[in-house]
mmCIF file of C-alpha atoms and ligand atoms in Angstrom:
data_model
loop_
_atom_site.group_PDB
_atom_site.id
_atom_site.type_symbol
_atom_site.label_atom_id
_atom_site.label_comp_id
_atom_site.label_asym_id
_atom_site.label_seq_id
_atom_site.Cartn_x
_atom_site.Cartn_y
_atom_site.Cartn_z
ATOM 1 C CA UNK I 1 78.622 -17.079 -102.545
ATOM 2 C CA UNK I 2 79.904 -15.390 -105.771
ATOM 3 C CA UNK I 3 77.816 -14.360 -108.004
ATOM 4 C CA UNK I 4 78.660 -16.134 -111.750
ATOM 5 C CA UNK I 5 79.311 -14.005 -114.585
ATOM 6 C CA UNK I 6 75.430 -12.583 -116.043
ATOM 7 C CA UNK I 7 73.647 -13.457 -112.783
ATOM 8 C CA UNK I 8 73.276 -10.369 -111.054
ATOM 9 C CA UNK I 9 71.451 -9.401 -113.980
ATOM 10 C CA UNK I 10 69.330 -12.523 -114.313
ATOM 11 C CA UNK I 11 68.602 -11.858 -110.746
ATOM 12 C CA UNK I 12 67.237 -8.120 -111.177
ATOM 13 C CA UNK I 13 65.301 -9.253 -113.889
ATOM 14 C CA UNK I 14 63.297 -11.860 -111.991
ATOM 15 C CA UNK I 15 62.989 -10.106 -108.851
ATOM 16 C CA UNK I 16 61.669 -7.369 -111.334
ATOM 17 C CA UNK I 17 59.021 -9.398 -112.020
ATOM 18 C CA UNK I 18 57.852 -10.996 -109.519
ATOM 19 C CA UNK I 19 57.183 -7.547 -107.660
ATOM 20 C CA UNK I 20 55.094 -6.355 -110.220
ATOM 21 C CA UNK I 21 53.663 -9.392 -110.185
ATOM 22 C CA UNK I 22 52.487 -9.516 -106.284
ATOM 23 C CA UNK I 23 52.571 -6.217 -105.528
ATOM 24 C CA UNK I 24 54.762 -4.119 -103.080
ATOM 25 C CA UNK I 25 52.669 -4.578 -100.087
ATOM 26 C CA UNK I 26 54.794 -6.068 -96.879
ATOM 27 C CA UNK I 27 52.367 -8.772 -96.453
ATOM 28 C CA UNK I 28 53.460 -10.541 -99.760
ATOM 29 C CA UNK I 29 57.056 -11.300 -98.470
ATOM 30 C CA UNK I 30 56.596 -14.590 -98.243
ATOM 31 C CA UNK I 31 54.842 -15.538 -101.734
ATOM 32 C CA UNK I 32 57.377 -12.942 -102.566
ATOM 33 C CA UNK I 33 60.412 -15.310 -101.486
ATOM 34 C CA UNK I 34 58.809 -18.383 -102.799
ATOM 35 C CA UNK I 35 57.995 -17.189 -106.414
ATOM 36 C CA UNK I 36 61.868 -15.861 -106.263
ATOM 37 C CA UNK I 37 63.080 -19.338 -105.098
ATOM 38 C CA UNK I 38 60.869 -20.911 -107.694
ATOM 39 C CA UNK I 39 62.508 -18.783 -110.402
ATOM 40 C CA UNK I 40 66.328 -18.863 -109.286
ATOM 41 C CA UNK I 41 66.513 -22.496 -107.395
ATOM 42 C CA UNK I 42 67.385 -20.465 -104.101
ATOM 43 C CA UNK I 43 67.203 -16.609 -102.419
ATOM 44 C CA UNK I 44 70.295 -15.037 -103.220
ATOM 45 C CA UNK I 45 71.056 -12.121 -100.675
ATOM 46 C CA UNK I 46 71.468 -10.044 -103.920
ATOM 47 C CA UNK I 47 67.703 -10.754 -104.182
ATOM 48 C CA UNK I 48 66.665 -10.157 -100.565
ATOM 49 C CA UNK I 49 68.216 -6.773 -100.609
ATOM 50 C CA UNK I 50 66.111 -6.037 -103.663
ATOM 51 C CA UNK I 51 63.187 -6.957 -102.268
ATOM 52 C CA UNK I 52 63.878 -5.295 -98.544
ATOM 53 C CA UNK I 53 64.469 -2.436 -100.880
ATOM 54 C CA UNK I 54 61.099 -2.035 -102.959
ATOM 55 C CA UNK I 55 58.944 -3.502 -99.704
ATOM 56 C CA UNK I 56 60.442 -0.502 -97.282
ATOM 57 C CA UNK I 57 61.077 -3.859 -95.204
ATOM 58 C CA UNK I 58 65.002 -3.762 -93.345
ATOM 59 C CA UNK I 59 66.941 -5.952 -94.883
ATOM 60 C CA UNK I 60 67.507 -8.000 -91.398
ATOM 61 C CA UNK I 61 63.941 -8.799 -91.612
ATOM 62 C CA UNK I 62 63.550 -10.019 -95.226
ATOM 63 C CA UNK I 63 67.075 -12.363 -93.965
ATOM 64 C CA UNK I 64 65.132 -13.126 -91.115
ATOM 65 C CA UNK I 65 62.309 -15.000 -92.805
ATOM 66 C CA UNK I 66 64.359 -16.370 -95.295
ATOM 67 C CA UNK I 67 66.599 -18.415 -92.402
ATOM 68 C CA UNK I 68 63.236 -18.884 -90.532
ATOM 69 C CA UNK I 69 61.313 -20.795 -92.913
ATOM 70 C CA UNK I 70 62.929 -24.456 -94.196
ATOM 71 C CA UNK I 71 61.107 -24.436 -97.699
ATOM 72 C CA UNK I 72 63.955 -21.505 -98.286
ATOM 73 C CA UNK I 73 67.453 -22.012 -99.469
ATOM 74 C CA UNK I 74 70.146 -19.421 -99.440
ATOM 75 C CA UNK I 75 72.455 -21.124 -101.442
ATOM 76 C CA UNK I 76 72.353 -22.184 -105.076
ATOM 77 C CA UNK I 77 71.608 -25.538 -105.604
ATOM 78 C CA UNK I 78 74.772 -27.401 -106.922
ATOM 79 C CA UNK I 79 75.189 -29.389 -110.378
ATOM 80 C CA UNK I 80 74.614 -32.819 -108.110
ATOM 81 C CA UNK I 81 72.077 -32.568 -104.808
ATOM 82 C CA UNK I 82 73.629 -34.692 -102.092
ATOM 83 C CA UNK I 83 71.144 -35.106 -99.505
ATOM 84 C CA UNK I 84 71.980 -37.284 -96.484
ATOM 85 C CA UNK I 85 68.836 -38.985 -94.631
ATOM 86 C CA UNK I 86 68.816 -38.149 -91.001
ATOM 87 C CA UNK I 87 65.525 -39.984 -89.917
ATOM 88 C CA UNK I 88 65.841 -41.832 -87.137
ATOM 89 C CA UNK I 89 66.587 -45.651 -88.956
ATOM 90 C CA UNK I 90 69.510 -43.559 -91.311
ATOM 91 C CA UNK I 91 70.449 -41.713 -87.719
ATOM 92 C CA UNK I 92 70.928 -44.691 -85.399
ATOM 93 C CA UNK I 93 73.060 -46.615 -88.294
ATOM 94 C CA UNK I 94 75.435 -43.325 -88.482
ATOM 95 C CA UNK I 95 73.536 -40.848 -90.686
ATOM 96 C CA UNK I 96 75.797 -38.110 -88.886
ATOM 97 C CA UNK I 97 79.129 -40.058 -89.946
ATOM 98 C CA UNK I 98 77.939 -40.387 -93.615
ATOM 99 C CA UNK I 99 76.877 -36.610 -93.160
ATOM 100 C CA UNK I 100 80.382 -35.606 -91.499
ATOM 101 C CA UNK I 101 82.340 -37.265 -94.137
ATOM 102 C CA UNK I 102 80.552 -35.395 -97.279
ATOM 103 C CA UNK I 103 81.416 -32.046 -95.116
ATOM 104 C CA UNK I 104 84.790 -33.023 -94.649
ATOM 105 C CA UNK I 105 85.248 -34.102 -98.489
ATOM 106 C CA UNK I 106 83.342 -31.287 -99.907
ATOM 107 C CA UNK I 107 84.727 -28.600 -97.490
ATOM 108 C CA UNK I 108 81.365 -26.861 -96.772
ATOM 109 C CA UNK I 109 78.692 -27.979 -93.851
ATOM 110 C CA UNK I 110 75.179 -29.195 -94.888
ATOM 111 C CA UNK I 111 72.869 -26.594 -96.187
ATOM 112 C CA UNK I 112 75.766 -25.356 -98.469
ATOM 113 C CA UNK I 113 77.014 -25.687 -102.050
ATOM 114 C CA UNK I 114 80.654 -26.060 -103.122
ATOM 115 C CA UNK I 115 82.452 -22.694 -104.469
ATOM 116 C CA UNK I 116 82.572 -24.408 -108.169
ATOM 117 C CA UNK I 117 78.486 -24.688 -107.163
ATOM 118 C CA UNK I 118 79.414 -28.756 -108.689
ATOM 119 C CA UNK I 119 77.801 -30.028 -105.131
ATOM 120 C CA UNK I 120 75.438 -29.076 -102.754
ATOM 121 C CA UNK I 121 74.912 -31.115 -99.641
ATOM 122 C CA UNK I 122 71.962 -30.976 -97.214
ATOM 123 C CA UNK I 123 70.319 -33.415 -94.952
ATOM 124 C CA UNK I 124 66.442 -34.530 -95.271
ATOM 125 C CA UNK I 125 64.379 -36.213 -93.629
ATOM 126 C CA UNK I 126 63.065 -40.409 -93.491
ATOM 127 C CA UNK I 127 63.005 -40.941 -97.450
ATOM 128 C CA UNK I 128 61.254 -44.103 -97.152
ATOM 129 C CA UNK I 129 63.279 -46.850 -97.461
ATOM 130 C CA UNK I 130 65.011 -47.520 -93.909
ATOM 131 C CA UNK I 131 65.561 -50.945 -94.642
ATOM 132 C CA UNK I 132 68.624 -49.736 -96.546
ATOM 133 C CA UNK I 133 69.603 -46.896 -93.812
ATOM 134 C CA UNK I 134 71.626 -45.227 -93.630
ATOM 135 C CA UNK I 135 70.595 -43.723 -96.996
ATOM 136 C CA UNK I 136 71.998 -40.950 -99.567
ATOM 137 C CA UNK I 137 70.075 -39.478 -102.686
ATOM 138 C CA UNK I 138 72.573 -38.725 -105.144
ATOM 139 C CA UNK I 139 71.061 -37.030 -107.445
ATOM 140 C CA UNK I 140 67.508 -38.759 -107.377
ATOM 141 C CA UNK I 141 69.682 -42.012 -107.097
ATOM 142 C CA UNK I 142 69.193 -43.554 -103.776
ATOM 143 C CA UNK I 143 72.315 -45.070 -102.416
ATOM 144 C CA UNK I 144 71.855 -47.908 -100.014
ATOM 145 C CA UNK I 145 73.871 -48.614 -96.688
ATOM 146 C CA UNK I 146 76.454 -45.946 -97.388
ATOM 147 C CA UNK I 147 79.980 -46.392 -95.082
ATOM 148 C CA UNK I 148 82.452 -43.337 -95.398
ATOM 149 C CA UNK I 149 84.331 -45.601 -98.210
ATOM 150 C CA UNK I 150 81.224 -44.875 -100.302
ATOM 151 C CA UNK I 151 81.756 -41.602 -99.885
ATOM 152 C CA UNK I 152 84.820 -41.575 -101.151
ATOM 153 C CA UNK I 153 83.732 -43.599 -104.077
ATOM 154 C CA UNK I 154 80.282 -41.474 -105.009
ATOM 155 C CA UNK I 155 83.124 -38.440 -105.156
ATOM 156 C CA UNK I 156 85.239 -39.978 -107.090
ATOM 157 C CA UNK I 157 83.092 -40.811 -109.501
ATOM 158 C CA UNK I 158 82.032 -37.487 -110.380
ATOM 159 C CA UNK I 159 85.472 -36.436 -110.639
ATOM 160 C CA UNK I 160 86.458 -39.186 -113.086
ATOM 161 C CA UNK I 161 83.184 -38.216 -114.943
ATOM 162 C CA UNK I 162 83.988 -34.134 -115.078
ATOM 163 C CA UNK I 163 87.623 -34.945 -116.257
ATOM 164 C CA UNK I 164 86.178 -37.449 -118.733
ATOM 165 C CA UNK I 165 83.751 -35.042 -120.277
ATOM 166 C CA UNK I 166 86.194 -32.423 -119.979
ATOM 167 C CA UNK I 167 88.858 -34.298 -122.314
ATOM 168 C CA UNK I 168 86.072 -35.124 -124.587
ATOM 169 C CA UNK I 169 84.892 -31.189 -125.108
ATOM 170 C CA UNK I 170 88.569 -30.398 -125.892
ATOM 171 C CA UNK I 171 88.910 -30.933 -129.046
ATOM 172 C CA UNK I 172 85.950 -29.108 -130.409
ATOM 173 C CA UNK I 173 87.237 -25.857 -128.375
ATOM 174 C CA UNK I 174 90.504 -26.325 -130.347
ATOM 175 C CA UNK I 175 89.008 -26.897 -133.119
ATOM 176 C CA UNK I 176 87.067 -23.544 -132.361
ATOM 177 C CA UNK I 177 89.999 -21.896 -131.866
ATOM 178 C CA UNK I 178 91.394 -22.472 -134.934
ATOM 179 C CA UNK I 179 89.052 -21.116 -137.188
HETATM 180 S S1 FES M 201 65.219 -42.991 -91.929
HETATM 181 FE FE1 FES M 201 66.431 -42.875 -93.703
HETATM 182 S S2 FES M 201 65.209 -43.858 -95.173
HETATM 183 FE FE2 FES M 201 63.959 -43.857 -93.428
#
């Protein structure tokens, strides 16, 4: 994933600190990787190679752990968190359809976030209501009985929102411009 403009530095920075706050000893990798995750929302590999660096650990390693472990993401999380239920009530009313058809609309597979980082899509587990399977949370919004329709409409929504917020910061960037 591309770096956005600034981040590379934001990245050093916190890395920075978080090794001289634990130390450079191999055993802190993992508190390592979580105090880095807590800081940037995700391990970018910019980060890992940083770290593989200043630990003396190869960088396949530090990767390694990072893919092991589920509590780590690799990928930024995106403006809106899609996460598809695949517990077993969500799963046997066609969790993996809903799930599909967010991959196919989105163009990335779950576990990823969109280029423009507007949506990232993953799949969790039973999130406790599986009378209303199968179940998205949008956002923190919990979407009940969702058929690949829905899909289309929870996208579209967000698109009509983004063009409607777009034509309403117009004007003040012309208005910018001006002066
Ligand atoms: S299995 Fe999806 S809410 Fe329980």
């Amino acid at each position: 994933m591309d770096l956005q403009d600034g981040e590379a530095e934001v990245i050093r920075a916190e890395v920075d600190g978080v090794l001289q706050r634990h130390g450079l000893e191999r055993e802190n990798l993992i508190p390592i990787l979580q105090d880095v995750q807590s800081r940037l929302g995700y391990l970018p590999k910019e980060a890992m190679q940083q770290i593989s660096e200043a630990l003396k650990i190869p960088e396949v390693d530090v990767y390694s752990v990072g893919t092991f472990y589920n509590q780590f993401r690799l990928n930024p999380p995106g403006k809106h968190q899609i996460k598809v239920c695949m517990g077993t009530a969500c799963h046997m009313m066609g969790g993996h359809i809903i799930l599909e058809s967010f991959e196919r609309r989105l163009e990335i597979k779950e576990g990823e976030t969109t280029p423009d980082r507007e949506f990232s899509l993953e799949r969790v587990a039973c999130v406790g209501c599986c009378a209303l399977a199968p179940v998205v949370v949008v956002d923190e919004k919990v979407e009940a009985k969702v058929s690949p329709i829905r899909v289309d409409g929870i996208l579209l929504a967000f698109e009509i929102e983004s063009k409607k917020s777009g034509e309403i910061e117009k004007p003040v960037e012309e208005e910018g411009r001006m002066q």
